[in-house]
XYZ file of C-alpha atoms in Angstrom:
429
model
C -0.029 -0.151 0.249
C 1.615 3.309 -1.164
C 1.383 5.380 1.985
C 3.487 8.680 0.134
C 2.690 11.991 2.212
C 0.234 10.687 4.762
C 1.761 12.251 7.092
C 3.959 15.598 7.877
C 7.513 13.944 7.188
C 9.617 16.493 9.474
C 9.870 13.972 12.340
C 11.547 11.487 9.400
C 12.799 14.370 8.832
C 15.224 14.968 11.505
C 15.569 11.697 12.051
C 17.637 11.613 9.442
C 19.404 14.330 11.019
C 19.941 12.621 14.226
C 21.053 9.830 12.238
C 23.896 11.290 10.471
C 24.729 13.528 13.538
C 24.678 10.289 15.915
C 27.797 8.126 14.183
C 28.261 6.648 17.777
C 26.354 5.706 20.819
C 28.766 9.204 22.891
C 27.177 10.985 19.847
C 23.740 10.126 19.641
C 23.967 10.729 23.602
C 25.311 14.354 23.572
C 22.822 14.986 20.438
C 19.697 13.996 23.163
C 21.018 16.362 25.640
C 20.838 18.864 23.542
C 17.596 18.533 22.332
C 16.852 17.938 26.263
C 18.424 20.789 27.044
C 16.230 23.203 24.560
C 13.299 21.543 26.472
C 13.853 23.027 29.606
C 15.513 20.039 30.718
C 19.387 20.293 32.777
C 22.005 18.031 33.493
C 22.475 16.289 37.063
C 25.261 14.295 38.625
C 25.694 11.314 39.926
C 28.360 12.774 42.594
C 26.122 15.531 43.442
C 22.729 15.363 45.968
C 19.295 15.197 43.756
C 16.459 17.655 45.159
C 12.802 17.486 45.885
C 11.548 20.272 43.263
C 9.571 19.308 39.826
C 11.193 19.736 36.369
C 12.981 17.404 33.645
C 16.821 15.886 34.604
C 18.702 13.468 32.596
C 22.308 11.423 33.955
C 25.052 10.819 31.336
C 27.153 7.950 31.904
C 29.057 6.978 28.664
C 26.720 5.768 26.001
C 24.189 5.676 28.277
C 21.529 8.494 29.078
C 18.495 8.314 31.706
C 15.835 11.331 31.826
C 12.827 11.773 33.132
C 10.362 14.651 34.661
C 8.698 15.140 37.361
C 5.853 16.716 37.428
C 4.085 19.713 40.197
C 2.375 17.554 42.405
C 4.062 14.228 42.168
C 4.673 11.970 45.146
C 7.042 9.506 46.184
C 5.040 6.625 44.970
C 3.945 8.407 41.496
C 4.726 5.631 38.830
C 7.083 5.818 36.677
C 6.456 6.366 32.677
C 9.227 4.562 30.592
C 10.160 4.571 27.161
C 13.304 2.346 26.446
C 15.853 2.240 23.997
C 19.458 1.367 22.684
C 22.026 3.376 21.977
C 24.882 1.437 20.308
C 24.367 -0.717 16.587
C 26.575 -3.469 15.314
C 29.661 -1.717 13.900
C 33.401 -2.502 13.589
C 36.017 -0.792 16.797
C 39.208 -0.240 16.302
C 41.061 -2.134 18.992
C 43.986 -0.933 21.320
C 46.693 -1.377 19.485
C 45.437 0.456 16.046
C 48.505 -0.006 14.055
C 48.613 -3.137 11.452
C 48.600 -3.709 7.917
C 51.169 -6.682 5.332
C 51.991 -6.084 1.761
C 52.830 -2.285 1.622
C 49.353 -1.770 2.931
C 48.621 0.388 5.864
C 45.443 -0.789 8.143
C 43.273 -0.444 10.902
C 43.261 -3.316 13.776
C 39.932 -3.341 14.621
C 37.650 -5.672 16.211
C 33.908 -6.831 15.749
C 30.755 -5.271 17.642
C 27.364 -7.566 17.737
C 26.179 -9.721 15.309
C 26.913 -7.416 12.335
C 26.217 -8.202 8.640
C 30.182 -8.389 8.198
C 29.169 -8.104 3.800
C 27.262 -4.885 4.352
C 30.530 -4.193 4.755
C 32.665 -4.624 2.036
C 33.389 -1.846 -0.213
C 31.857 0.869 2.177
C 33.600 4.400 1.932
C 34.204 4.719 6.369
C 34.606 7.056 8.968
C 35.141 6.710 11.947
C 34.064 8.455 14.960
C 34.053 8.468 18.988
C 35.866 9.163 22.117
C 38.852 9.804 23.218
C 40.003 10.450 26.887
C 42.875 12.248 27.866
C 45.262 12.716 30.761
C 42.877 14.708 32.857
C 39.816 12.403 32.502
C 37.909 14.577 30.615
C 36.330 12.989 26.745
C 36.110 14.190 23.404
C 34.404 13.205 20.469
C 35.472 12.413 17.469
C 33.606 12.708 14.237
C 35.487 11.829 10.713
C 32.549 12.042 8.420
C 34.879 11.716 4.916
C 35.981 8.431 3.246
C 38.928 7.712 5.667
C 38.575 3.615 5.868
C 37.692 0.750 3.320
C 37.100 -2.978 3.772
C 37.922 -4.561 -0.188
C 36.247 -7.332 -1.420
C 38.118 -9.568 -3.411
C 37.855 -9.740 -7.147
C 35.532 -12.169 -8.118
C 38.634 -13.202 -10.787
C 40.638 -14.442 -7.508
C 37.218 -16.604 -6.039
C 34.887 -17.448 -8.997
C 32.336 -19.360 -6.348
C 32.029 -16.370 -3.727
C 28.320 -15.892 -5.390
C 27.796 -19.795 -4.192
C 28.594 -18.669 -0.793
C 30.205 -15.774 0.468
C 32.261 -16.672 3.975
C 34.302 -14.225 5.627
C 36.716 -14.738 8.514
C 36.149 -11.909 11.248
C 39.557 -11.273 11.857
C 41.049 -12.445 8.021
C 39.058 -10.563 5.840
C 37.537 -7.637 7.920
C 40.503 -5.503 8.593
C 40.205 -2.450 6.544
C 42.737 -0.081 4.986
C 43.934 3.803 5.141
C 46.893 3.762 2.781
C 50.248 3.278 1.860
C 53.695 2.141 2.847
C 55.069 0.313 6.429
C 53.108 -0.116 9.467
C 53.572 3.234 11.118
C 52.825 3.030 15.288
C 50.806 5.363 16.191
C 49.813 6.745 13.632
C 46.473 6.182 14.061
C 45.640 7.829 17.661
C 47.823 10.861 16.055
C 45.832 11.214 13.162
C 42.982 11.485 15.393
C 44.049 13.729 18.187
C 44.875 15.853 15.364
C 40.997 16.199 14.330
C 39.880 16.361 17.747
C 41.578 19.386 18.289
C 44.774 17.729 21.072
C 47.938 15.734 20.813
C 48.417 12.332 20.781
C 50.966 12.350 23.696
C 47.368 13.665 25.723
C 45.319 10.703 24.680
C 45.513 7.385 26.510
C 42.343 5.299 25.809
C 39.488 5.624 22.812
C 36.535 4.405 22.433
C 36.830 4.740 18.359
C 33.849 2.808 15.648
C 34.124 2.932 11.761
C 31.001 4.422 10.206
C 29.464 4.467 6.775
C 29.430 8.047 5.478
C 26.841 7.381 2.910
C 24.049 9.744 4.607
C 20.608 8.795 5.518
C 17.603 9.066 2.827
C 14.812 9.249 0.843
C 13.861 5.584 -0.863
C 11.757 4.929 -3.611
C 9.561 6.661 -6.067
C 7.360 7.884 -3.639
C 9.800 8.339 -0.742
C 7.736 6.818 1.292
C 11.140 4.335 3.014
C 13.848 6.000 4.907
C 17.185 4.041 4.270
C 20.490 4.625 6.821
C 22.838 3.703 9.202
C 22.046 3.024 12.451
C 18.184 3.157 12.630
C 18.414 -0.411 14.798
C 18.524 1.327 17.518
C 18.710 5.353 17.102
C 15.488 4.920 15.492
C 13.830 4.436 18.463
C 16.043 7.126 20.763
C 15.468 9.482 18.269
C 11.451 9.177 18.931
C 11.283 8.934 22.554
C 13.671 12.279 23.303
C 10.565 13.804 21.070
C 7.923 11.852 22.705
C 9.727 13.146 26.417
C 9.827 16.396 24.822
C 6.157 16.294 24.062
C 4.498 15.289 26.494
C 6.072 17.344 29.489
C 4.709 20.541 27.293
C 1.167 19.058 28.070
C -0.966 18.943 30.845
C -0.399 17.937 34.387
C 1.162 14.690 34.207
C -0.548 11.407 36.452
C 3.014 9.822 36.463
C 7.030 10.421 35.835
C 7.958 9.812 31.761
C 11.680 8.489 31.517
C 13.441 8.137 28.608
C 16.025 5.488 28.927
C 18.621 4.845 26.422
C 21.362 2.443 27.239
C 24.308 1.415 25.736
C 25.807 -2.342 24.479
C 22.352 -4.771 24.209
C 24.080 -5.908 21.241
C 26.348 -7.620 23.273
C 23.933 -8.791 25.577
C 23.268 -5.436 27.804
C 25.951 -6.295 30.837
C 28.048 -3.333 31.478
C 27.727 -0.901 33.547
C 26.322 1.980 30.895
C 23.474 -1.296 30.083
C 20.190 -2.641 30.399
C 22.074 -5.059 33.163
C 23.548 -2.523 35.133
C 21.967 -0.706 38.207
C 21.811 3.063 36.521
C 17.793 2.709 36.223
C 16.656 1.430 39.150
C 19.286 3.878 40.737
C 17.948 7.043 38.898
C 14.481 5.942 40.185
C 15.323 4.995 43.393
C 17.366 8.323 44.123
C 14.090 10.420 42.603
C 11.567 8.881 44.762
C 13.575 8.863 47.875
C 14.636 12.836 47.119
C 10.828 13.524 47.094
C 11.408 12.201 50.832
C 10.477 8.535 50.066
C 10.489 5.784 51.691
C 11.313 1.924 50.350
C 7.333 1.224 50.687
C 7.103 4.652 48.373
C 9.996 2.962 46.220
C 7.885 0.124 45.955
C 3.993 1.071 45.367
C 6.138 4.029 42.340
C 7.641 0.556 41.323
C 4.908 -1.289 41.567
C 3.107 1.049 39.531
C 4.985 1.525 36.638
C 5.115 0.365 32.760
C 8.245 0.385 30.318
C 7.291 0.480 26.798
C 11.206 -1.138 25.435
C 11.549 0.312 21.453
C 13.732 -1.928 19.812
C 13.463 -2.353 15.422
C 12.079 -5.685 14.402
C 11.942 -7.673 11.392
C 8.573 -6.444 8.367
C 8.301 -9.011 5.948
C 10.813 -9.416 3.328
C 9.376 -9.788 -0.221
C 12.319 -12.599 -1.281
C 12.797 -14.774 2.206
C 8.512 -14.429 3.132
C 10.023 -18.100 4.195
C 11.667 -17.204 7.414
C 8.489 -15.138 8.261
C 5.672 -16.675 10.679
C 2.808 -16.913 8.120
C 0.171 -15.589 10.922
C 1.829 -12.495 11.547
C 3.260 -10.520 8.311
C 3.528 -6.957 9.332
C 4.685 -4.052 6.579
C 5.779 -0.552 6.093
C 4.112 2.050 7.198
C 1.680 0.120 9.287
C 2.381 1.446 12.636
C 5.118 0.273 15.366
C 4.814 -3.246 16.194
C 4.492 -5.130 19.067
C 6.340 -8.246 19.861
C 6.281 -11.078 21.768
C 7.372 -14.544 22.351
C 6.223 -16.855 24.867
C 9.845 -17.815 26.264
C 10.048 -14.152 26.972
C 12.807 -13.278 24.202
C 10.072 -10.458 24.254
C 8.960 -9.090 28.201
C 4.911 -8.434 26.517
C 2.007 -9.825 27.721
C -1.207 -9.477 28.211
C -1.595 -7.047 30.823
C 0.830 -4.763 28.853
C -0.369 -5.780 25.632
C -3.606 -3.454 26.753
C -1.431 -0.465 28.550
C 0.283 -0.345 24.634
C -3.681 -0.679 22.709
C -4.432 2.194 25.097
C -1.281 3.941 23.857
C -2.255 3.293 20.226
C -6.525 4.855 20.179
C -4.964 7.746 22.487
C -2.492 8.382 19.486
C -4.624 7.479 16.538
C -2.215 4.869 15.700
C -2.643 1.313 14.308
C -0.182 -1.524 14.890
C 1.425 -4.554 14.061
C 1.647 -8.185 15.051
C 5.250 -9.460 15.378
C 6.191 -13.422 16.250
C 8.798 -15.235 15.604
C 8.665 -18.685 12.939
C 8.728 -21.441 15.288
C 11.768 -22.716 13.110
C 13.569 -19.553 13.438
C 15.144 -18.394 16.607
C 14.420 -15.032 18.256
C 16.005 -12.377 19.181
C 15.834 -10.032 22.480
C 16.376 -7.124 24.037
C 16.190 -5.206 26.929
C 12.520 -5.459 27.735
C 12.713 -9.338 29.265
C 16.168 -7.712 31.591
C 14.321 -4.748 31.890
C 11.524 -6.664 33.834
C 13.213 -9.184 34.840
C 15.845 -6.406 36.622
C 13.709 -4.163 38.368
C 10.063 -5.478 38.689
C 8.312 -3.279 36.284
C 5.776 -4.220 33.454
C 7.451 -4.412 30.776
C 6.210 -4.393 26.335
C 8.175 -4.686 23.773
C 7.601 -3.082 20.844
C 9.192 -1.458 17.787
C 9.473 -0.218 13.787
C 9.295 -2.850 11.810
C 13.156 -3.138 9.163
C 14.473 -4.806 6.462
C 18.372 -5.463 6.272
C 18.272 -5.457 10.547
C 22.452 -4.964 11.020
C 23.280 -3.705 7.930
C 25.341 -0.614 7.291
C 22.574 0.642 6.035
C 18.861 -0.592 6.794
C 15.373 -0.042 5.366
C 12.337 0.802 6.881
C 8.473 2.587 5.959
C 9.175 6.813 6.021
C 5.863 7.002 8.222
C 7.487 4.503 10.616
C 9.638 6.596 12.845
C 6.889 9.449 13.607
C 3.890 6.843 14.230
C 6.404 5.184 16.935
C 6.913 8.939 18.544
C 2.806 9.998 18.949
C 2.330 6.399 20.505
C 5.084 6.750 23.398
C 3.849 10.511 23.838
C 0.091 9.219 23.949
C 1.927 6.072 26.532
C 3.977 8.723 27.850
C 1.676 11.427 28.906
C -0.129 8.520 30.900
């Protein structure tokens, strides 16, 4: 079905800008914080005491950000409404000793991060992004957004069987080139330091990664699709940020709306900035206690809390329909997915479905069901982790994609707006 121009594309236009400006989790957090600041939120440090005043606040820890808004009249037992997401995406990340090469080529040693589609990174112009840490403990963002690296594929003349099944060795075949000459120890960090306006001697650590420099764009005759990088899961982070800022600009809220965007979901969430960490629980508890609450108030607030865990899912692939559940074939621009799995790979249950359905009805947004084919393993996300770690009712939702975990993914151009509309209705309580 054609859905061209059904909605104002302002939200999706802004998503393209956000994706291009957020090549790493650290950039995504910085750009999210900038949008929150414009909406009146202020950053608080985890090491400082927190007060009980109303208003919006946020905490940054590495590639994670938690933001919340305490409305006037909120009590210590006021429940939370949480829009959860993650900031990281599968990619190639620079190793601690990055300078390598052979046979006259200069290369960069990288490690595969997450479950990436390796072949999608071949013969693609790549930039370099992330952060460097200086001797004084401060960090600087790095964004080299021009062709710098490339992972060249072997010519078909040297592998006539390549089209019968490409097999890539992560160690041997995914090392990008970035120049000619003998291995030059320290060259990459000298280059990065100069790009960041400092010297290599000041750099004591780095978290750097490759990214495709091809910008996100509308696709198709009617521009009804969007192609771009890192939509899993910056599409959800962007939608949740827009929803939070919209929700707090309205009438008095009966709950405390929260944005929780974690890092390291793509490798299991087990870090101090991942969903397995105490970060979210600590922020919520401190908010309760700052308002004079007791453990009893904390328990009551958590018991009434609901989280919509928003991560991308799968629309039906026209070339591989047999990989999908035949009774559940979601399409682009059909609205967000309600993701279910009885083995708790997703946290959705009947009561959570009621909350999501109510938000969709208030927003006037359609939704679709996603469940995996029994013969195909099901992915997972932060939803079950959030539910189990904090005892919070959680529902897994998200926009459907093609080419998930590719260097460049594809979704319907209306779906980002539809997701943001549902999240706004949900956060408004």
